[in-house]
Amino acid sequence: MYLVDIPGKESEAIKRLLKLLPITGGLFKSLGLDSLFSWYLIELRTDLHLGLLPTDIDILAGRLSWSDP
């Protein structure tokens, strides 16, 4: 059984994944994200922040850009 499949352990699985920088760095880089000019939200609860149904977003990320280079 995978850690993410054990009830109540999804958060631990996400934290362990993000600690594996060589793996996650390659994953994010393949998505066009880098560690210096990107933003990342981890375990965002939608009911608190977005006013939606009570659930969570495990990892949400995006690229940053200059507004006035």
PDB file of N, CA and C in Angstrom:
ATOM      1  N   MET A   1       0.852  -1.179   0.000  1.00  0.00           N
ATOM      2  CA  MET A   1       0.000   0.000   0.000  1.00  0.00           C
ATOM      3  C   MET A   1       0.899   1.244   0.000  1.00  0.00           C
ATOM      4  N   TYR A   2       0.533   2.224  -0.804  1.00  0.00           N
ATOM      5  CA  TYR A   2       1.279   3.469  -0.864  1.00  0.00           C
ATOM      6  C   TYR A   2       0.875   4.380   0.290  1.00  0.00           C
ATOM      7  N   LEU A   3       1.808   5.231   0.722  1.00  0.00           N
ATOM      8  CA  LEU A   3       1.550   6.152   1.827  1.00  0.00           C
ATOM      9  C   LEU A   3       0.343   7.041   1.529  1.00  0.00           C
ATOM     10  N   VAL A   4       0.210   7.485   0.291  1.00  0.00           N
ATOM     11  CA  VAL A   4      -0.889   8.378  -0.081  1.00  0.00           C
ATOM     12  C   VAL A   4      -2.252   7.675   0.000  1.00  0.00           C
ATOM     13  N   ASP A   5      -2.263   6.340  -0.048  1.00  0.00           N
ATOM     14  CA  ASP A   5      -3.510   5.583   0.037  1.00  0.00           C
ATOM     15  C   ASP A   5      -3.975   5.324   1.463  1.00  0.00           C
ATOM     16  N   ILE A   6      -3.133   5.529   2.449  1.00  0.00           N
ATOM     17  CA  ILE A   6      -3.493   5.312   3.846  1.00  0.00           C
ATOM     18  C   ILE A   6      -4.286   6.524   4.328  1.00  0.00           C
ATOM     19  N   PRO A   7      -5.480   6.310   4.875  1.00  0.00           N
ATOM     20  CA  PRO A   7      -6.290   7.446   5.346  1.00  0.00           C
ATOM     21  C   PRO A   7      -5.519   8.334   6.325  1.00  0.00           C
ATOM     22  N   GLY A   8      -5.554   9.650   6.072  1.00  0.00           N
ATOM     23  CA  GLY A   8      -4.885  10.608   6.941  1.00  0.00           C
ATOM     24  C   GLY A   8      -3.396  10.789   6.681  1.00  0.00           C
ATOM     25  N   LYS A   9      -2.838  10.098   5.700  1.00  0.00           N
ATOM     26  CA  LYS A   9      -1.394  10.171   5.439  1.00  0.00           C
ATOM     27  C   LYS A   9      -1.044  10.906   4.146  1.00  0.00           C
ATOM     28  N   GLU A  10      -2.043  11.444   3.452  1.00  0.00           N
ATOM     29  CA  GLU A  10      -1.776  12.150   2.199  1.00  0.00           C
ATOM     30  C   GLU A  10      -0.854  13.338   2.428  1.00  0.00           C
ATOM     31  N   SER A  11      -1.069  14.076   3.504  1.00  0.00           N
ATOM     32  CA  SER A  11      -0.234  15.234   3.815  1.00  0.00           C
ATOM     33  C   SER A  11       1.226  14.829   4.012  1.00  0.00           C
ATOM     34  N   GLU A  12       1.444  13.728   4.701  1.00  0.00           N
ATOM     35  CA  GLU A  12       2.813  13.226   4.916  1.00  0.00           C
ATOM     36  C   GLU A  12       3.451  12.828   3.585  1.00  0.00           C
ATOM     37  N   ALA A  13       2.678  12.221   2.697  1.00  0.00           N
ATOM     38  CA  ALA A  13       3.201  11.828   1.392  1.00  0.00           C
ATOM     39  C   ALA A  13       3.636  13.048   0.580  1.00  0.00           C
ATOM     40  N   ILE A  14       2.848  14.118   0.614  1.00  0.00           N
ATOM     41  CA  ILE A  14       3.184  15.346  -0.115  1.00  0.00           C
ATOM     42  C   ILE A  14       4.470  15.955   0.448  1.00  0.00           C
ATOM     43  N   LYS A  15       4.583  16.008   1.765  1.00  0.00           N
ATOM     44  CA  LYS A  15       5.781  16.571   2.402  1.00  0.00           C
ATOM     45  C   LYS A  15       7.019  15.755   2.054  1.00  0.00           C
ATOM     46  N   ARG A  16       6.906  14.438   2.054  1.00  0.00           N
ATOM     47  CA  ARG A  16       8.053  13.583   1.695  1.00  0.00           C
ATOM     48  C   ARG A  16       8.441  13.781   0.240  1.00  0.00           C
ATOM     49  N   LEU A  17       7.457  13.908  -0.641  1.00  0.00           N
ATOM     50  CA  LEU A  17       7.747  14.135  -2.055  1.00  0.00           C
ATOM     51  C   LEU A  17       8.530  15.422  -2.246  1.00  0.00           C
ATOM     52  N   LEU A  18       8.113  16.488  -1.582  1.00  0.00           N
ATOM     53  CA  LEU A  18       8.765  17.783  -1.756  1.00  0.00           C
ATOM     54  C   LEU A  18      10.163  17.822  -1.149  1.00  0.00           C
ATOM     55  N   LYS A  19      10.447  16.940  -0.201  1.00  0.00           N
ATOM     56  CA  LYS A  19      11.795  16.873   0.373  1.00  0.00           C
ATOM     57  C   LYS A  19      12.787  16.201  -0.576  1.00  0.00           C
ATOM     58  N   LEU A  20      12.298  15.487  -1.572  1.00  0.00           N
ATOM     59  CA  LEU A  20      13.153  14.814  -2.546  1.00  0.00           C
ATOM     60  C   LEU A  20      13.481  15.783  -3.675  1.00  0.00           C
ATOM     61  N   LEU A  21      14.274  16.801  -3.371  1.00  0.00           N
ATOM     62  CA  LEU A  21      14.547  17.890  -4.310  1.00  0.00           C
ATOM     63  C   LEU A  21      15.040  17.428  -5.680  1.00  0.00           C
ATOM     64  N   PRO A  22      15.953  16.459  -5.776  1.00  0.00           N
ATOM     65  CA  PRO A  22      16.364  16.044  -7.124  1.00  0.00           C
ATOM     66  C   PRO A  22      15.194  15.527  -7.971  1.00  0.00           C
ATOM     67  N   ILE A  23      14.243  14.858  -7.336  1.00  0.00           N
ATOM     68  CA  ILE A  23      13.097  14.327  -8.076  1.00  0.00           C
ATOM     69  C   ILE A  23      12.094  15.437  -8.372  1.00  0.00           C
ATOM     70  N   THR A  24      11.699  16.187  -7.344  1.00  0.00           N
ATOM     71  CA  THR A  24      10.693  17.228  -7.557  1.00  0.00           C
ATOM     72  C   THR A  24      11.249  18.372  -8.387  1.00  0.00           C
ATOM     73  N   GLY A  25      12.541  18.666  -8.236  1.00  0.00           N
ATOM     74  CA  GLY A  25      13.147  19.710  -9.063  1.00  0.00           C
ATOM     75  C   GLY A  25      13.041  19.366 -10.534  1.00  0.00           C
ATOM     76  N   GLY A  26      13.310  18.104 -10.872  1.00  0.00           N
ATOM     77  CA  GLY A  26      13.178  17.653 -12.254  1.00  0.00           C
ATOM     78  C   GLY A  26      11.743  17.650 -12.725  1.00  0.00           C
ATOM     79  N   LEU A  27      10.830  17.276 -11.829  1.00  0.00           N
ATOM     80  CA  LEU A  27       9.408  17.272 -12.169  1.00  0.00           C
ATOM     81  C   LEU A  27       8.917  18.684 -12.472  1.00  0.00           C
ATOM     82  N   PHE A  28       9.216  19.633 -11.565  1.00  0.00           N
ATOM     83  CA  PHE A  28       8.776  21.009 -11.772  1.00  0.00           C
ATOM     84  C   PHE A  28       9.469  21.637 -12.982  1.00  0.00           C
ATOM     85  N   LYS A  29      10.740  21.309 -13.177  1.00  0.00           N
ATOM     86  CA  LYS A  29      11.460  21.855 -14.329  1.00  0.00           C
ATOM     87  C   LYS A  29      10.852  21.358 -15.645  1.00  0.00           C
ATOM     88  N   SER A  30      10.428  20.105 -15.677  1.00  0.00           N
ATOM     89  CA  SER A  30       9.807  19.571 -16.896  1.00  0.00           C
ATOM     90  C   SER A  30       8.453  20.237 -17.176  1.00  0.00           C
ATOM     91  N   LEU A  31       7.855  20.843 -16.152  1.00  0.00           N
ATOM     92  CA  LEU A  31       6.600  21.575 -16.320  1.00  0.00           C
ATOM     93  C   LEU A  31       6.829  23.055 -16.609  1.00  0.00           C
ATOM     94  N   GLY A  32       8.109  23.450 -16.772  1.00  0.00           N
ATOM     95  CA  GLY A  32       8.426  24.842 -17.068  1.00  0.00           C
ATOM     96  C   GLY A  32       8.568  25.705 -15.833  1.00  0.00           C
ATOM     97  N   LEU A  33       8.703  25.081 -14.661  1.00  0.00           N
ATOM     98  CA  LEU A  33       8.851  25.816 -13.408  1.00  0.00           C
ATOM     99  C   LEU A  33      10.271  25.650 -12.885  1.00  0.00           C
ATOM    100  N   ASP A  34      10.818  26.693 -12.290  1.00  0.00           N
ATOM    101  CA  ASP A  34      12.116  26.562 -11.648  1.00  0.00           C
ATOM    102  C   ASP A  34      12.004  27.054 -10.208  1.00  0.00           C
ATOM    103  N   SER A  35      13.032  26.815  -9.423  1.00  0.00           N
ATOM    104  CA  SER A  35      12.955  27.148  -8.000  1.00  0.00           C
ATOM    105  C   SER A  35      13.135  28.633  -7.717  1.00  0.00           C
ATOM    106  N   LEU A  36      13.663  29.400  -8.670  1.00  0.00           N
ATOM    107  CA  LEU A  36      13.935  30.805  -8.414  1.00  0.00           C
ATOM    108  C   LEU A  36      12.819  31.749  -8.852  1.00  0.00           C
ATOM    109  N   PHE A  37      12.102  31.396  -9.896  1.00  0.00           N
ATOM    110  CA  PHE A  37      11.127  32.333 -10.436  1.00  0.00           C
ATOM    111  C   PHE A  37       9.772  31.671 -10.640  1.00  0.00           C
ATOM    112  N   SER A  38       9.340  30.947  -9.627  1.00  0.00           N
ATOM    113  CA  SER A  38       8.044  30.275  -9.647  1.00  0.00           C
ATOM    114  C   SER A  38       7.406  30.398  -8.277  1.00  0.00           C
ATOM    115  N   TRP A  39       6.102  30.181  -8.212  1.00  0.00           N
ATOM    116  CA  TRP A  39       5.412  30.183  -6.928  1.00  0.00           C
ATOM    117  C   TRP A  39       4.788  28.808  -6.714  1.00  0.00           C
ATOM    118  N   TYR A  40       4.678  28.426  -5.448  1.00  0.00           N
ATOM    119  CA  TYR A  40       4.154  27.116  -5.082  1.00  0.00           C
ATOM    120  C   TYR A  40       3.245  27.261  -3.862  1.00  0.00           C
ATOM    121  N   LEU A  41       2.075  26.652  -3.907  1.00  0.00           N
ATOM    122  CA  LEU A  41       1.186  26.558  -2.748  1.00  0.00           C
ATOM    123  C   LEU A  41       1.037  25.079  -2.432  1.00  0.00           C
ATOM    124  N   ILE A  42       1.169  24.750  -1.174  1.00  0.00           N
ATOM    125  CA  ILE A  42       1.100  23.367  -0.732  1.00  0.00           C
ATOM    126  C   ILE A  42      -0.078  23.217   0.224  1.00  0.00           C
ATOM    127  N   GLU A  43      -0.909  22.213   0.001  1.00  0.00           N
ATOM    128  CA  GLU A  43      -2.043  21.879   0.862  1.00  0.00           C
ATOM    129  C   GLU A  43      -2.957  23.079   1.129  1.00  0.00           C
ATOM    130  N   LEU A  44      -3.431  23.684   0.077  1.00  0.00           N
ATOM    131  CA  LEU A  44      -4.339  24.826   0.162  1.00  0.00           C
ATOM    132  C   LEU A  44      -5.754  24.321   0.415  1.00  0.00           C
ATOM    133  N   ARG A  45      -6.349  24.725   1.534  1.00  0.00           N
ATOM    134  CA  ARG A  45      -7.730  24.335   1.840  1.00  0.00           C
ATOM    135  C   ARG A  45      -8.675  25.277   1.119  1.00  0.00           C
ATOM    136  N   THR A  46      -9.503  24.739   0.250  1.00  0.00           N
ATOM    137  CA  THR A  46     -10.373  25.578  -0.568  1.00  0.00           C
ATOM    138  C   THR A  46     -11.504  26.208   0.224  1.00  0.00           C
ATOM    139  N   ASP A  47     -11.962  25.560   1.287  1.00  0.00           N
ATOM    140  CA  ASP A  47     -13.065  26.130   2.058  1.00  0.00           C
ATOM    141  C   ASP A  47     -12.644  27.380   2.817  1.00  0.00           C
ATOM    142  N   LEU A  48     -11.394  27.464   3.233  1.00  0.00           N
ATOM    143  CA  LEU A  48     -10.905  28.632   3.972  1.00  0.00           C
ATOM    144  C   LEU A  48     -10.510  29.780   3.050  1.00  0.00           C
ATOM    145  N   HIS A  49      -9.861  29.462   1.937  1.00  0.00           N
ATOM    146  CA  HIS A  49      -9.254  30.497   1.104  1.00  0.00           C
ATOM    147  C   HIS A  49     -10.084  30.884  -0.117  1.00  0.00           C
ATOM    148  N   LEU A  50     -10.859  29.959  -0.637  1.00  0.00           N
ATOM    149  CA  LEU A  50     -11.568  30.229  -1.883  1.00  0.00           C
ATOM    150  C   LEU A  50     -13.087  30.206  -1.735  1.00  0.00           C
ATOM    151  N   GLY A  51     -13.573  29.845  -0.561  1.00  0.00           N
ATOM    152  CA  GLY A  51     -15.014  29.796  -0.336  1.00  0.00           C
ATOM    153  C   GLY A  51     -15.707  28.680  -1.096  1.00  0.00           C
ATOM    154  N   LEU A  52     -14.976  27.617  -1.426  1.00  0.00           N
ATOM    155  CA  LEU A  52     -15.545  26.488  -2.160  1.00  0.00           C
ATOM    156  C   LEU A  52     -15.862  25.341  -1.205  1.00  0.00           C
ATOM    157  N   LEU A  53     -16.224  24.208  -1.771  1.00  0.00           N
ATOM    158  CA  LEU A  53     -16.490  23.022  -0.966  1.00  0.00           C
ATOM    159  C   LEU A  53     -15.258  22.646  -0.147  1.00  0.00           C
ATOM    160  N   PRO A  54     -15.441  22.056   1.025  1.00  0.00           N
ATOM    161  CA  PRO A  54     -14.284  21.712   1.869  1.00  0.00           C
ATOM    162  C   PRO A  54     -13.450  20.575   1.278  1.00  0.00           C
ATOM    163  N   THR A  55     -12.358  20.934   0.693  1.00  0.00           N
ATOM    164  CA  THR A  55     -11.394  19.991   0.141  1.00  0.00           C
ATOM    165  C   THR A  55     -10.041  20.682   0.161  1.00  0.00           C
ATOM    166  N   ASP A  56      -9.037  20.082  -0.421  1.00  0.00           N
ATOM    167  CA  ASP A  56      -7.733  20.743  -0.477  1.00  0.00           C
ATOM    168  C   ASP A  56      -7.087  20.513  -1.832  1.00  0.00           C
ATOM    169  N   ILE A  57      -6.198  21.427  -2.162  1.00  0.00           N
ATOM    170  CA  ILE A  57      -5.383  21.304  -3.367  1.00  0.00           C
ATOM    171  C   ILE A  57      -3.995  20.936  -2.868  1.00  0.00           C
ATOM    172  N   ASP A  58      -3.473  19.783  -3.297  1.00  0.00           N
ATOM    173  CA  ASP A  58      -2.202  19.307  -2.769  1.00  0.00           C
ATOM    174  C   ASP A  58      -1.032  20.195  -3.183  1.00  0.00           C
ATOM    175  N   ILE A  59      -0.848  20.380  -4.463  1.00  0.00           N
ATOM    176  CA  ILE A  59       0.246  21.233  -4.962  1.00  0.00           C
ATOM    177  C   ILE A  59      -0.308  22.080  -6.104  1.00  0.00           C
ATOM    178  N   LEU A  60      -0.121  23.380  -5.997  1.00  0.00           N
ATOM    179  CA  LEU A  60      -0.524  24.315  -7.041  1.00  0.00           C
ATOM    180  C   LEU A  60       0.689  25.198  -7.304  1.00  0.00           C
ATOM    181  N   ALA A  61       1.111  25.307  -8.554  1.00  0.00           N
ATOM    182  CA  ALA A  61       2.334  26.048  -8.865  1.00  0.00           C
ATOM    183  C   ALA A  61       2.158  26.821 -10.167  1.00  0.00           C
ATOM    184  N   GLY A  62       2.966  27.848 -10.328  1.00  0.00           N
ATOM    185  CA  GLY A  62       2.934  28.642 -11.553  1.00  0.00           C
ATOM    186  C   GLY A  62       4.216  29.420 -11.738  1.00  0.00           C
ATOM    187  N   ARG A  63       4.375  29.957 -12.921  1.00  0.00           N
ATOM    188  CA  ARG A  63       5.563  30.762 -13.245  1.00  0.00           C
ATOM    189  C   ARG A  63       5.340  32.215 -12.891  1.00  0.00           C
ATOM    190  N   LEU A  64       6.386  32.885 -12.503  1.00  0.00           N
ATOM    191  CA  LEU A  64       6.368  34.316 -12.275  1.00  0.00           C
ATOM    192  C   LEU A  64       6.955  35.006 -13.501  1.00  0.00           C
ATOM    193  N   SER A  65       6.596  36.248 -13.712  1.00  0.00           N
ATOM    194  CA  SER A  65       7.199  37.023 -14.796  1.00  0.00           C
ATOM    195  C   SER A  65       7.364  38.470 -14.344  1.00  0.00           C
ATOM    196  N   TRP A  66       8.265  39.168 -14.988  1.00  0.00           N
ATOM    197  CA  TRP A  66       8.504  40.564 -14.660  1.00  0.00           C
ATOM    198  C   TRP A  66       7.339  41.406 -15.164  1.00  0.00           C
ATOM    199  N   SER A  67       6.879  42.325 -14.358  1.00  0.00           N
ATOM    200  CA  SER A  67       5.847  43.252 -14.843  1.00  0.00           C
ATOM    201  C   SER A  67       6.503  44.440 -15.548  1.00  0.00           C
ATOM    202  N   ASP A  68       7.755  44.735 -15.175  1.00  0.00           N
ATOM    203  CA  ASP A  68       8.503  45.819 -15.813  1.00  0.00           C
ATOM    204  C   ASP A  68       9.984  45.441 -15.857  1.00  0.00           C
ATOM    205  N   PRO A  69      10.369  44.630 -16.857  1.00  0.00           N
ATOM    206  CA  PRO A  69      11.762  44.169 -16.929  1.00  0.00           C
ATOM    207  C   PRO A  69      12.710  45.324 -17.156  1.00  0.00           C
TER     208      PRO A  69
END
